[in-house]
PDB file of C-alpha atoms in Angstrom:
ATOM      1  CA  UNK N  15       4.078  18.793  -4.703  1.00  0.00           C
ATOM      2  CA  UNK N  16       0.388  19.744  -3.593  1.00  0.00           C
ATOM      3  CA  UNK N  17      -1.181  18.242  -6.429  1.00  0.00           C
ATOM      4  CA  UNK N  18      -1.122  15.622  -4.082  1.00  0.00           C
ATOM      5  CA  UNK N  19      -4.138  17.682  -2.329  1.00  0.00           C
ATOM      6  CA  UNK N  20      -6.369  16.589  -5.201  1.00  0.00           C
ATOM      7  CA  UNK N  21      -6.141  13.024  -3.978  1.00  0.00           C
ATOM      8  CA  UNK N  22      -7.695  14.096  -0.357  1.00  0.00           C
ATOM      9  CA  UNK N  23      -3.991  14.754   0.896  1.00  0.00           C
ATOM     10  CA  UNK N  24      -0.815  13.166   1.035  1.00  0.00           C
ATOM     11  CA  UNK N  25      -1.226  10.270   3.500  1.00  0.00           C
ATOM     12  CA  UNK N  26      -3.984   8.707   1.481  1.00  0.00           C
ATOM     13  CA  UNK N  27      -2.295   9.129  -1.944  1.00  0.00           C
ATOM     14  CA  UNK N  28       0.341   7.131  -0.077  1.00  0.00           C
ATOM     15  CA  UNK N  29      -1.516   4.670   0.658  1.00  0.00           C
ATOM     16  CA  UNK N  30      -3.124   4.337  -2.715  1.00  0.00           C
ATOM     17  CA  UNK N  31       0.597   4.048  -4.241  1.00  0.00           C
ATOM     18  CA  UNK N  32       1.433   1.757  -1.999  1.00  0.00           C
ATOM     19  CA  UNK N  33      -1.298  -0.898  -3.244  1.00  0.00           C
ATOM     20  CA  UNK N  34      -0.984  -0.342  -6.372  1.00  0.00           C
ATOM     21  CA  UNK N  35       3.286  -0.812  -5.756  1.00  0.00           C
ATOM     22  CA  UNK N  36       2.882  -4.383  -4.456  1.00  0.00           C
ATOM     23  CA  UNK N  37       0.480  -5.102  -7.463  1.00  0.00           C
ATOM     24  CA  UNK N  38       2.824  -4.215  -9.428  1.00  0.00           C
ATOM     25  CA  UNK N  39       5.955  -6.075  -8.085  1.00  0.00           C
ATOM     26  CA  UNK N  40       4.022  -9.007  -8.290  1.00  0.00           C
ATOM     27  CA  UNK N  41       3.501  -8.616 -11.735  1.00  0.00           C
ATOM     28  CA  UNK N  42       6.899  -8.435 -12.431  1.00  0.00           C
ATOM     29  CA  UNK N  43       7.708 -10.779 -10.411  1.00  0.00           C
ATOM     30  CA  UNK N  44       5.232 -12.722 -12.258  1.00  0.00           C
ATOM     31  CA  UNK N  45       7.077 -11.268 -15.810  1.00  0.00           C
ATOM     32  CA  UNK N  46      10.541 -12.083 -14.729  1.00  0.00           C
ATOM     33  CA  UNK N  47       9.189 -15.764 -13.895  1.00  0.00           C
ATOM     34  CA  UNK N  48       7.912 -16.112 -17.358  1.00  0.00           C
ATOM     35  CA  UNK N  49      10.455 -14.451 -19.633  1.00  0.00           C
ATOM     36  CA  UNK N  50      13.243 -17.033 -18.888  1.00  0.00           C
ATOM     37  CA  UNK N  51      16.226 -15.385 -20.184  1.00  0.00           C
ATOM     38  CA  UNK N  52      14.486 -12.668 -22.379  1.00  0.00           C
ATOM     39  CA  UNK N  53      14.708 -10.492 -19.709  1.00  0.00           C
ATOM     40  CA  UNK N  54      16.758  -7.286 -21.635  1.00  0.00           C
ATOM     41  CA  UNK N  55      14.119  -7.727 -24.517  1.00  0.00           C
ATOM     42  CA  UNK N  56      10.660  -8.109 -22.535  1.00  0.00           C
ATOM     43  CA  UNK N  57       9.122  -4.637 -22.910  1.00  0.00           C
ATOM     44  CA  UNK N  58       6.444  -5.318 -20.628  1.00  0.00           C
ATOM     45  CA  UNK N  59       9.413  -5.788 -17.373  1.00  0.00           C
ATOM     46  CA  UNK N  60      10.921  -2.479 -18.859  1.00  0.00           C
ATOM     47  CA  UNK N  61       7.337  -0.601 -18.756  1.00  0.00           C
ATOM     48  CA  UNK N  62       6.338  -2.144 -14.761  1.00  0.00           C
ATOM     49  CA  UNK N  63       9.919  -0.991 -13.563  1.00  0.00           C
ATOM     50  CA  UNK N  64       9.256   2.328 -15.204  1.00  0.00           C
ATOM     51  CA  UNK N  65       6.238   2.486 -13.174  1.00  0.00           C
ATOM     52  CA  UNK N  66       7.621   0.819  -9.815  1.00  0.00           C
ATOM     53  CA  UNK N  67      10.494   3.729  -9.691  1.00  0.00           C
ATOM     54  CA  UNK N  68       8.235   6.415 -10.063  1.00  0.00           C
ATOM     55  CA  UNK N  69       5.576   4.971  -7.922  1.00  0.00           C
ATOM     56  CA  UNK N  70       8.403   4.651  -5.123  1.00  0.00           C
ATOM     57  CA  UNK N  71       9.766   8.401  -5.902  1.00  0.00           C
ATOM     58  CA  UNK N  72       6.128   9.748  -5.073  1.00  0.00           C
ATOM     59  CA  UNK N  73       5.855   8.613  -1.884  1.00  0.00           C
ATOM     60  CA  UNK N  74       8.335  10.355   0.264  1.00  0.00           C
ATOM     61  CA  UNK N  75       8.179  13.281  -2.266  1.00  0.00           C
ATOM     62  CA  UNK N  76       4.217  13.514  -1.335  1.00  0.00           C
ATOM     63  CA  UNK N  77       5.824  14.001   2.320  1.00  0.00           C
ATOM     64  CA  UNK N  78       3.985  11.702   3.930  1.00  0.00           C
ATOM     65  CA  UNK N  79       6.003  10.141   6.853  1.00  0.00           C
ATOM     66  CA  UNK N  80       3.888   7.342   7.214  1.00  0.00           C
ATOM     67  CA  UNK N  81       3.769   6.144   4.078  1.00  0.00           C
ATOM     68  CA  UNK N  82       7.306   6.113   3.621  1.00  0.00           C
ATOM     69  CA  UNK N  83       7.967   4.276   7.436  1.00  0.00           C
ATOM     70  CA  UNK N  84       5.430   1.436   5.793  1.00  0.00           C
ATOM     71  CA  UNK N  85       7.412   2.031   2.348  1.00  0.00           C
ATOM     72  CA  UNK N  86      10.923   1.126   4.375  1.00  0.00           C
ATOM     73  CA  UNK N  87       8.771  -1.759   6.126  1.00  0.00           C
ATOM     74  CA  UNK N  88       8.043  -3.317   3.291  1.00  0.00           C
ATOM     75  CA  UNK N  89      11.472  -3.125   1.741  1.00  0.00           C
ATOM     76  CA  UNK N  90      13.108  -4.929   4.894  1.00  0.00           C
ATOM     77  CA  UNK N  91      10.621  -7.466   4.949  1.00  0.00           C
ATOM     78  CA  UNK N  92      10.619  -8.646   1.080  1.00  0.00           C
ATOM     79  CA  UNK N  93      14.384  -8.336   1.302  1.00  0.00           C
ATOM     80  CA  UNK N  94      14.492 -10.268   4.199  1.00  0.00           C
ATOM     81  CA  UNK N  95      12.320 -12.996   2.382  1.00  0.00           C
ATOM     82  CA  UNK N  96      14.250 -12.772  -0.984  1.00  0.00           C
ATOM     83  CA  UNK N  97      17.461 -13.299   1.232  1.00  0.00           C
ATOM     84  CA  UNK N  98      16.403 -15.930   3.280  1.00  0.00           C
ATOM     85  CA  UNK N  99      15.003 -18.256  -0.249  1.00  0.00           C
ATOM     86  CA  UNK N 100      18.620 -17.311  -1.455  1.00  0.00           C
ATOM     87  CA  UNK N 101      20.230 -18.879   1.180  1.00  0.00           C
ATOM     88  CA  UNK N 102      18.059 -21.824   1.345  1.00  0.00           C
ATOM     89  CA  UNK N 103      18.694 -22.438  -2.294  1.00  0.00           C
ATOM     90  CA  UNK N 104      21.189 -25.343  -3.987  1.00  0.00           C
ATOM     91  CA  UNK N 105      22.477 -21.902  -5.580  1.00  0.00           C
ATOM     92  CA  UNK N 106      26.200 -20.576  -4.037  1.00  0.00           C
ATOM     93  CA  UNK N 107      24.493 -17.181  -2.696  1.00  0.00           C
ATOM     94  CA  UNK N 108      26.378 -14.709  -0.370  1.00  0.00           C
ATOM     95  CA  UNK N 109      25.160 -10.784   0.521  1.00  0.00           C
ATOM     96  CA  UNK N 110      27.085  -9.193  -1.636  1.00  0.00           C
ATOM     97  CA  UNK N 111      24.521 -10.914  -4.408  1.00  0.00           C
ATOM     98  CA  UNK N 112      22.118  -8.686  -3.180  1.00  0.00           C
ATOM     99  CA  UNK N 113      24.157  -5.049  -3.150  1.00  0.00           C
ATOM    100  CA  UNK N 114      23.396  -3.859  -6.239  1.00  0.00           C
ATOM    101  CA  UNK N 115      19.301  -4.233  -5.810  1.00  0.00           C
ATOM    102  CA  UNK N 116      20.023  -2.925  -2.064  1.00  0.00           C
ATOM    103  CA  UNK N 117      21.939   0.279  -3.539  1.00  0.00           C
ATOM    104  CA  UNK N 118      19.062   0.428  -6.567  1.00  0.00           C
ATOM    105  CA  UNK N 119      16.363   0.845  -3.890  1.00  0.00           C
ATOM    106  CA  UNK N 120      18.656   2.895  -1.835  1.00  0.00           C
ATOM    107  CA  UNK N 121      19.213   5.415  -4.417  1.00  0.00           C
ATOM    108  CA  UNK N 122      15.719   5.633  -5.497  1.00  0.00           C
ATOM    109  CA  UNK N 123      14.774   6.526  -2.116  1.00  0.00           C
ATOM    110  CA  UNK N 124      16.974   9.368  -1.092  1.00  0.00           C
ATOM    111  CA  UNK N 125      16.093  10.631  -4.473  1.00  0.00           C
ATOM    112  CA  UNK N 126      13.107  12.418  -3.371  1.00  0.00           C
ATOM    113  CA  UNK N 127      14.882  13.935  -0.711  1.00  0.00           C
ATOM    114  CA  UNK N 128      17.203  15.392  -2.995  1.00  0.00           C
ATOM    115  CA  UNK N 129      14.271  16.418  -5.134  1.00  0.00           C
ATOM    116  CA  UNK N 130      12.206  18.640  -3.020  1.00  0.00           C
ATOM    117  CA  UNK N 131      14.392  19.999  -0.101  1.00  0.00           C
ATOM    118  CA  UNK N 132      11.032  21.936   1.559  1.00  0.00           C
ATOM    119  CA  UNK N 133       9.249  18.403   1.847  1.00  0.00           C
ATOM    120  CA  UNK N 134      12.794  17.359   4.154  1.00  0.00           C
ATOM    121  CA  UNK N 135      12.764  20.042   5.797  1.00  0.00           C
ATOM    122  CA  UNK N 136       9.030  19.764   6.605  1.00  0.00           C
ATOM    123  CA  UNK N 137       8.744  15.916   7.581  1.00  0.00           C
ATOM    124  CA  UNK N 138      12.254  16.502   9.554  1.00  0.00           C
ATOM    125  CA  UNK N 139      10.893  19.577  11.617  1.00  0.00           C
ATOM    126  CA  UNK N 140       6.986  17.983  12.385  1.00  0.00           C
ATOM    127  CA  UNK N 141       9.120  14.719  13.740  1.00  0.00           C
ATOM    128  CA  UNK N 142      11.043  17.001  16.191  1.00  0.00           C
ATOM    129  CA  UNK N 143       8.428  18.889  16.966  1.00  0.00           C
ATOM    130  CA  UNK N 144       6.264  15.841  17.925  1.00  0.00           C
ATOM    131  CA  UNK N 145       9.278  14.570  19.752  1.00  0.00           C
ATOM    132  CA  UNK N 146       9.878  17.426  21.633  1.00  0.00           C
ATOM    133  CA  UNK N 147       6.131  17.621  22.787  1.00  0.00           C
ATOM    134  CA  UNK N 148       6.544  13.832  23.792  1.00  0.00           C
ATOM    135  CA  UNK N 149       9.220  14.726  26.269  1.00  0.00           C
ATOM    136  CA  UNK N 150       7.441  18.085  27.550  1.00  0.00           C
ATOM    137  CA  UNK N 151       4.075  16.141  28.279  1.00  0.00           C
ATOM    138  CA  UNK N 152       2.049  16.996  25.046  1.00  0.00           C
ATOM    139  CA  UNK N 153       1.182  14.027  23.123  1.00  0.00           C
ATOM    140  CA  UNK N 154       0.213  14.442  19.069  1.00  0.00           C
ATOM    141  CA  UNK N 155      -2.856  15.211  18.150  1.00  0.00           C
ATOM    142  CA  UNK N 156      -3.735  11.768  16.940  1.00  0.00           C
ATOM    143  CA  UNK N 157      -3.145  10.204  20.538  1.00  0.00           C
ATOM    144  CA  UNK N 158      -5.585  12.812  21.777  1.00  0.00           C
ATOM    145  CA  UNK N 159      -8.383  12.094  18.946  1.00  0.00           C
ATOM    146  CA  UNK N 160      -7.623   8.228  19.802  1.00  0.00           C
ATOM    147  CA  UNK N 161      -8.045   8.656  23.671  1.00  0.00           C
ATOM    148  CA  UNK N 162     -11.278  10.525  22.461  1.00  0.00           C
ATOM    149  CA  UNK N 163     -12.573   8.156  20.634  1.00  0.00           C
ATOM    150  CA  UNK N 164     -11.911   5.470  23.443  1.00  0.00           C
ATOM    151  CA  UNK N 165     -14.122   7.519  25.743  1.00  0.00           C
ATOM    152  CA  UNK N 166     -16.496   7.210  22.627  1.00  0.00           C
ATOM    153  CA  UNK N 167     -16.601   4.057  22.458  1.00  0.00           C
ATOM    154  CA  UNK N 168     -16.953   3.109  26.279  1.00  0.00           C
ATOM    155  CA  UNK N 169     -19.894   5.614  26.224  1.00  0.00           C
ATOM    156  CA  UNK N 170     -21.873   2.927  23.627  1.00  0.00           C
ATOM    157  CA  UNK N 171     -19.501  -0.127  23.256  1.00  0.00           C
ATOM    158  CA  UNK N 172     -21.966  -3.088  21.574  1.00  0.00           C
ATOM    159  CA  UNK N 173     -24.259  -1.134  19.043  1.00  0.00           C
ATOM    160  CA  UNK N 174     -22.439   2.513  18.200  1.00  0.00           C
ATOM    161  CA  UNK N 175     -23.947   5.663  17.157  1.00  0.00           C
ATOM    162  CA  UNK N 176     -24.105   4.995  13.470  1.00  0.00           C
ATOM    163  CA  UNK N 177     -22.789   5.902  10.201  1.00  0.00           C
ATOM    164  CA  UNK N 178     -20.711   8.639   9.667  1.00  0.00           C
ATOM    165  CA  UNK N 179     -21.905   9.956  13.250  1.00  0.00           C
ATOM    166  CA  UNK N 180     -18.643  10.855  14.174  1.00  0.00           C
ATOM    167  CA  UNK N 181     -18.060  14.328  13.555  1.00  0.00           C
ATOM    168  CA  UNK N 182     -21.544  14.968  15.538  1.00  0.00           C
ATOM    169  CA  UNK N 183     -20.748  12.574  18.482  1.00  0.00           C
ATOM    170  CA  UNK N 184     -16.893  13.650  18.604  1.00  0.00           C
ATOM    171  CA  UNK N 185     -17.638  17.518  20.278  1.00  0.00           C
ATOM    172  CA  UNK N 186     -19.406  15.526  23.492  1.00  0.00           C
ATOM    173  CA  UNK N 187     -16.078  13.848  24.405  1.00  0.00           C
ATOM    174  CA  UNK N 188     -14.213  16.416  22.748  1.00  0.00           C
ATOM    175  CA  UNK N 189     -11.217  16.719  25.200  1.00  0.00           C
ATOM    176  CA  UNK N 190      -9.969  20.434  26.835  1.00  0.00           C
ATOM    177  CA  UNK N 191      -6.541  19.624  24.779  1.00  0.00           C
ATOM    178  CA  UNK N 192      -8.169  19.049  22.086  1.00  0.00           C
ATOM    179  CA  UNK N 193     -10.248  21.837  21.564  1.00  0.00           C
ATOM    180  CA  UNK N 194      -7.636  23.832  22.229  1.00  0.00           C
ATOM    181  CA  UNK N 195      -5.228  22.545  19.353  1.00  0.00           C
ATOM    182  CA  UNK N 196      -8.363  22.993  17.243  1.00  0.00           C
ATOM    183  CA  UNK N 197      -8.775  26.520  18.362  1.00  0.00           C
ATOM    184  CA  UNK N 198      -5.254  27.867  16.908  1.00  0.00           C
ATOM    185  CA  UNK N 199      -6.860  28.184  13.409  1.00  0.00           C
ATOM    186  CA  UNK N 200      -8.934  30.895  14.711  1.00  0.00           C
ATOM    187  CA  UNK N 201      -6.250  33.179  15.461  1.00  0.00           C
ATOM    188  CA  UNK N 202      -5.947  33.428  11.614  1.00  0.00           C
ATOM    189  CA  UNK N 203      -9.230  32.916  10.272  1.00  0.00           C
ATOM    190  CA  UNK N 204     -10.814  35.266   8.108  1.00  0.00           C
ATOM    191  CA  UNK N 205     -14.509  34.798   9.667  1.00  0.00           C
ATOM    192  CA  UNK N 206     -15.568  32.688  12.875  1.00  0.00           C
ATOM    193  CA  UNK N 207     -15.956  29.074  12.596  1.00  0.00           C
ATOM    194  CA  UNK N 208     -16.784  25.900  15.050  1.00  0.00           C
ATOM    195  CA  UNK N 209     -13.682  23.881  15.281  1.00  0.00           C
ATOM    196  CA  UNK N 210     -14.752  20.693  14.547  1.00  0.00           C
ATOM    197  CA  UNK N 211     -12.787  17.177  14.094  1.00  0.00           C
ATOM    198  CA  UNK N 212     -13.962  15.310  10.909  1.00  0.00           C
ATOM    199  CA  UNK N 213     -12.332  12.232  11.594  1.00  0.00           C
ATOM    200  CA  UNK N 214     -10.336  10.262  14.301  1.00  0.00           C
ATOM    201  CA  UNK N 215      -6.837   9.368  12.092  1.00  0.00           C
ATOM    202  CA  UNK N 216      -7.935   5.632  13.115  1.00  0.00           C
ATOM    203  CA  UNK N 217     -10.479   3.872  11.078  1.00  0.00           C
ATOM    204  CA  UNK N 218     -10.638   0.552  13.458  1.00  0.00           C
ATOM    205  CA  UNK N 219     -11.426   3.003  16.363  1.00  0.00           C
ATOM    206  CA  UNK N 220     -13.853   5.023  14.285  1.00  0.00           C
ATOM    207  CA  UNK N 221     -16.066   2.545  12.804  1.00  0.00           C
ATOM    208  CA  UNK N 222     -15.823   0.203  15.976  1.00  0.00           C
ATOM    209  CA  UNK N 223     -17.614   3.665  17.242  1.00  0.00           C
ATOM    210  CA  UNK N 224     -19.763   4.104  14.566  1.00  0.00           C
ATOM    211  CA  UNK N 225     -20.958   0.287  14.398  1.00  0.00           C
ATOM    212  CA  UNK N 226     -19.999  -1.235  17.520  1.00  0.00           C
ATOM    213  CA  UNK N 227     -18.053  -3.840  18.633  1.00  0.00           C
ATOM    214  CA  UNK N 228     -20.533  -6.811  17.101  1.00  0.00           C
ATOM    215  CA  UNK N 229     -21.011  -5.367  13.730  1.00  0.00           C
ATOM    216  CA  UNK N 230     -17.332  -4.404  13.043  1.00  0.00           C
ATOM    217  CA  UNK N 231     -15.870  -8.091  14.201  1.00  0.00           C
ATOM    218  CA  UNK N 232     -18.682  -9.375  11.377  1.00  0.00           C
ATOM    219  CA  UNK N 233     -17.325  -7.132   8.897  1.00  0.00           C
ATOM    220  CA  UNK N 234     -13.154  -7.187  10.034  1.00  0.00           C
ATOM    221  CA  UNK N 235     -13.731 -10.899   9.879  1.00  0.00           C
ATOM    222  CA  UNK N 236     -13.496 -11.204   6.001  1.00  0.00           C
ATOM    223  CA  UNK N 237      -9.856  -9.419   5.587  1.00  0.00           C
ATOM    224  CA  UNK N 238      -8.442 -11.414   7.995  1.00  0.00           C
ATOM    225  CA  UNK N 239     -10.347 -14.675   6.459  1.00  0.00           C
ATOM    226  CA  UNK N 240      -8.381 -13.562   3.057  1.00  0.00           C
ATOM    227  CA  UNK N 241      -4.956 -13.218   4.403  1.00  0.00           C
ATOM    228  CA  UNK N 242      -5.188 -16.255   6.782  1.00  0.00           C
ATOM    229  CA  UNK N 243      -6.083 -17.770   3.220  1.00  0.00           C
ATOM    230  CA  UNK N 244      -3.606 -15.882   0.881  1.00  0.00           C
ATOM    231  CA  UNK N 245      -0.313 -16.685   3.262  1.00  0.00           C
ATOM    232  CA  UNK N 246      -1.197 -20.832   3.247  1.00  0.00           C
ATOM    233  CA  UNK N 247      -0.757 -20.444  -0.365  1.00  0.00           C
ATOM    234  CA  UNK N 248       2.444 -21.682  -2.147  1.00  0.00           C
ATOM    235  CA  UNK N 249       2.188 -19.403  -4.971  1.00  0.00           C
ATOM    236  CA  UNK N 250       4.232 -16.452  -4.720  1.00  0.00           C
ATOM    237  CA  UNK N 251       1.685 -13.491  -6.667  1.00  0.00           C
ATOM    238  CA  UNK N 252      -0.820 -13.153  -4.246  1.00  0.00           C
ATOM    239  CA  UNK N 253       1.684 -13.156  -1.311  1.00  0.00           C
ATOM    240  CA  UNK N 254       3.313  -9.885  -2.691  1.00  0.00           C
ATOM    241  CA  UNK N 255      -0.263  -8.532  -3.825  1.00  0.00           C
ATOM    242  CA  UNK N 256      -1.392  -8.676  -0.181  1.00  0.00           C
ATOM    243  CA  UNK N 257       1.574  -6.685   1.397  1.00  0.00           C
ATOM    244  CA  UNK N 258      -0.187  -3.807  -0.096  1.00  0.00           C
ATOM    245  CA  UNK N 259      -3.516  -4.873   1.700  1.00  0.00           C
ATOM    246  CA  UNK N 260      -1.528  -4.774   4.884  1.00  0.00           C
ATOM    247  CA  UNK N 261      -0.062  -1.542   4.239  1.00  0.00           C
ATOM    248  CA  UNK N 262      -3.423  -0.608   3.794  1.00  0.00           C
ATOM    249  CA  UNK N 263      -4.400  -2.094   6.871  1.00  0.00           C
ATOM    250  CA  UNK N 264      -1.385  -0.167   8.701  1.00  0.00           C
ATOM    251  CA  UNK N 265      -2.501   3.303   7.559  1.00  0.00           C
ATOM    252  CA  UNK N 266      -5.812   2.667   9.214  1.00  0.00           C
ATOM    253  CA  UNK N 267      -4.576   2.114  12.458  1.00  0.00           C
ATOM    254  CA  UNK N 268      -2.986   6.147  11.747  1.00  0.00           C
ATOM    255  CA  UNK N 269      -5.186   7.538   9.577  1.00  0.00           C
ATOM    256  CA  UNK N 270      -8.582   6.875   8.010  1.00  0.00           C
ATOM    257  CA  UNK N 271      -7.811   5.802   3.953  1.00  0.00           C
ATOM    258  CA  UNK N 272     -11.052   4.312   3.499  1.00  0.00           C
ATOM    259  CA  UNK N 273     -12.218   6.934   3.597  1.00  0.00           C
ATOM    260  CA  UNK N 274     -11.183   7.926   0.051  1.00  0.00           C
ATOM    261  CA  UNK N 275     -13.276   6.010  -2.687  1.00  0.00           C
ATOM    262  CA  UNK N 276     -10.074   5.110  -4.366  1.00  0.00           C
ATOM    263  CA  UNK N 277      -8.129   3.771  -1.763  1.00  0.00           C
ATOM    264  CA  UNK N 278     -11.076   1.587  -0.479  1.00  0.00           C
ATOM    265  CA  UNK N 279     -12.093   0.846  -4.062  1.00  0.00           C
ATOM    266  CA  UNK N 280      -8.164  -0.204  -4.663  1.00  0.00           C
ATOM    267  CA  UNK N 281      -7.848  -2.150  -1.308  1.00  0.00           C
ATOM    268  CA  UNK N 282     -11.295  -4.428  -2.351  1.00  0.00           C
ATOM    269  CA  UNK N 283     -10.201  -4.970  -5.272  1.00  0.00           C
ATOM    270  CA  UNK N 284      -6.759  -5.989  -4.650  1.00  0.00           C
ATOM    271  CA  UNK N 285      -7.799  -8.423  -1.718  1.00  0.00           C
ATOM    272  CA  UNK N 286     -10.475 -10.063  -4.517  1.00  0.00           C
ATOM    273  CA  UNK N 287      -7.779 -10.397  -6.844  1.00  0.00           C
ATOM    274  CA  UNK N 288      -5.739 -11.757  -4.759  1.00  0.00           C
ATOM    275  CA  UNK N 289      -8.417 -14.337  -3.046  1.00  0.00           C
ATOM    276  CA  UNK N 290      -9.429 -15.684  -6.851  1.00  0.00           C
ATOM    277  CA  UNK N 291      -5.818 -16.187  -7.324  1.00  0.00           C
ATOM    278  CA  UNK N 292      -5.085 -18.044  -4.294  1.00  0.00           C
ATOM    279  CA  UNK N 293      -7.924 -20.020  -5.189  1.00  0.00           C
ATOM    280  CA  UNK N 294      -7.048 -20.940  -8.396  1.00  0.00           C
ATOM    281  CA  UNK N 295      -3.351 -21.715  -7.818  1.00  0.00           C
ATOM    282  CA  UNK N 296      -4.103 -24.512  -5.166  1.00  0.00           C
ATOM    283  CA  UNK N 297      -3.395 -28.149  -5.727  1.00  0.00           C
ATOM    284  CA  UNK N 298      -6.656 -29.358  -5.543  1.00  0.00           C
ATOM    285  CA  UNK N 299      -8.430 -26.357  -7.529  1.00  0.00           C
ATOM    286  CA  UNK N 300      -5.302 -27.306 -10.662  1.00  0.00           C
ATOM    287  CA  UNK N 301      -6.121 -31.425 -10.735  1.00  0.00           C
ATOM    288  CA  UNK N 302      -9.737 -30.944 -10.978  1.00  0.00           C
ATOM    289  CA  UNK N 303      -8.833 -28.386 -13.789  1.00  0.00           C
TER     290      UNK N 303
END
């Protein structure tokens, strides 16, 4: 499973699969709207499922625990919201309408379980590890590099240090704990190195360091502009578009995705499409048309 490596690691090809997941539900979604009763015969719905499956098998295979938490998220909540337009339908609905797509997405995601035992047994003993430290006093590293990166922040709140600065601002308010997680490597290293943190797993907290508090509100202004936007729409595409934006959104308050070209590339791209599409499915925007 590390060819996931070539994609930075595992959390960001997550992330990227995620995106591109809710893209592609909506398209089928979209299909399934369209195709009326030719459902069996549409090659197109046969092709996006294909894709959907595979895309859903990769991301607890990868091993990435976070992805799959947002992964399970966004199951509950579209089911929720599929079960909830049931019910308010004309249509007689009970839950047993919905077993057979709860046991489909069920099965597909215990599958990678099944498929790589060493990636179970990994993301099962890292959780009880981290748990175990939680109850002995020693956070995860993360909370340390985010408690850091407070400290960062307070130091030069309004204007940041600028660009990319964090890897060369981090060792000031490195903290003892820190350092010494960092400094484990070196019982096994082959020459002597400076243990150095390239980033701090949160990209709000980074880039509110790196830009300050003025600058990122400017630029965290047009996301949430989008969504506000996207969710007042009726239309039902770019609703299930933007759950990938969100997840997105989620791994950057764990991790830093944008990071990687692709994922922010993706995640820009996604949010335009699904803007222009909100835009174009309104009232007002279809009787001037």
């Amino acid at each position: 499973r590390y060819f996931y490596a070539s994609f930075t690691y595992k959390n960001h090809w997550s992330c990227f699969a995620l995106i591109s997941l809710f893209l592609m539900v909506s398209l089928l979604h979209h299909q399934v709207k369209t195709s009326m009763f030719k459902l069996i015969h549409d090659k197109k719905i046969f092709f996006i499922s294909m894709l959907i499956l595979f895309t859903i098998i990769s991301i607890p295979h990868s091993g990435s625990r976070s992805g799959f938490l947002i992964l399970l998220l966004g199951v509950v909540v579209v089911a929720i919201k599929i079960f909830l337009r049931l019910k308010n339908s004309k249509t007689n609905f009970s839950f047993l309408h919905l077993f057979p797509i709860l046991a489909l997405v069920a099965s597909t995601l215990s599958f990678p379980f099944l498929l790589s035992r060493e990636t179970t047994k990994e993301m099962k003993s890292t959780t009880m590890t981290q748990i175990d430290g939680l109850f002995n006093g020693s956070p995860p590293l993360r909370v340390l590099l985010w408690k850091d990166l407070l400290d960062q922040i307070e130091s030069s709140t309004t204007w940041g240090y600028g660009f990319d600065s964090y890897r060369v601002v981090n060792p000031i308010f490195q903290s003892t704990k820190v350092r010494d997680m960092r400094s484990y490597g070196l019982e096994f290293a082959h020459q002597k190195y400076t243990p150095l943190v390239g980033h701090g797993h949160n990209d709000f907290l980074e880039y509110v360091s790196e830009f300050g508090v003025l600058v990122f509100s400017i630029l965290f202004l047009y996301p949430l502009l989008v969504i506000n936007k996207v969710v007042r729409n009726p239309s039902d595409f770019p609703k299930i578009g933007l759950f990938g934006c969100i997840a997105f959104l989620c791994f950057s308050f764990v991790d830093f995705p944008s990071r990687t070209p692709a994922c922010l590339l993706l995640f820009c791209t996604a949010l335009a499409i699904c803007c222009k599409y909100s835009h174009l499915s309104t009232p007002d925007h279809s009787l001037k048309n």
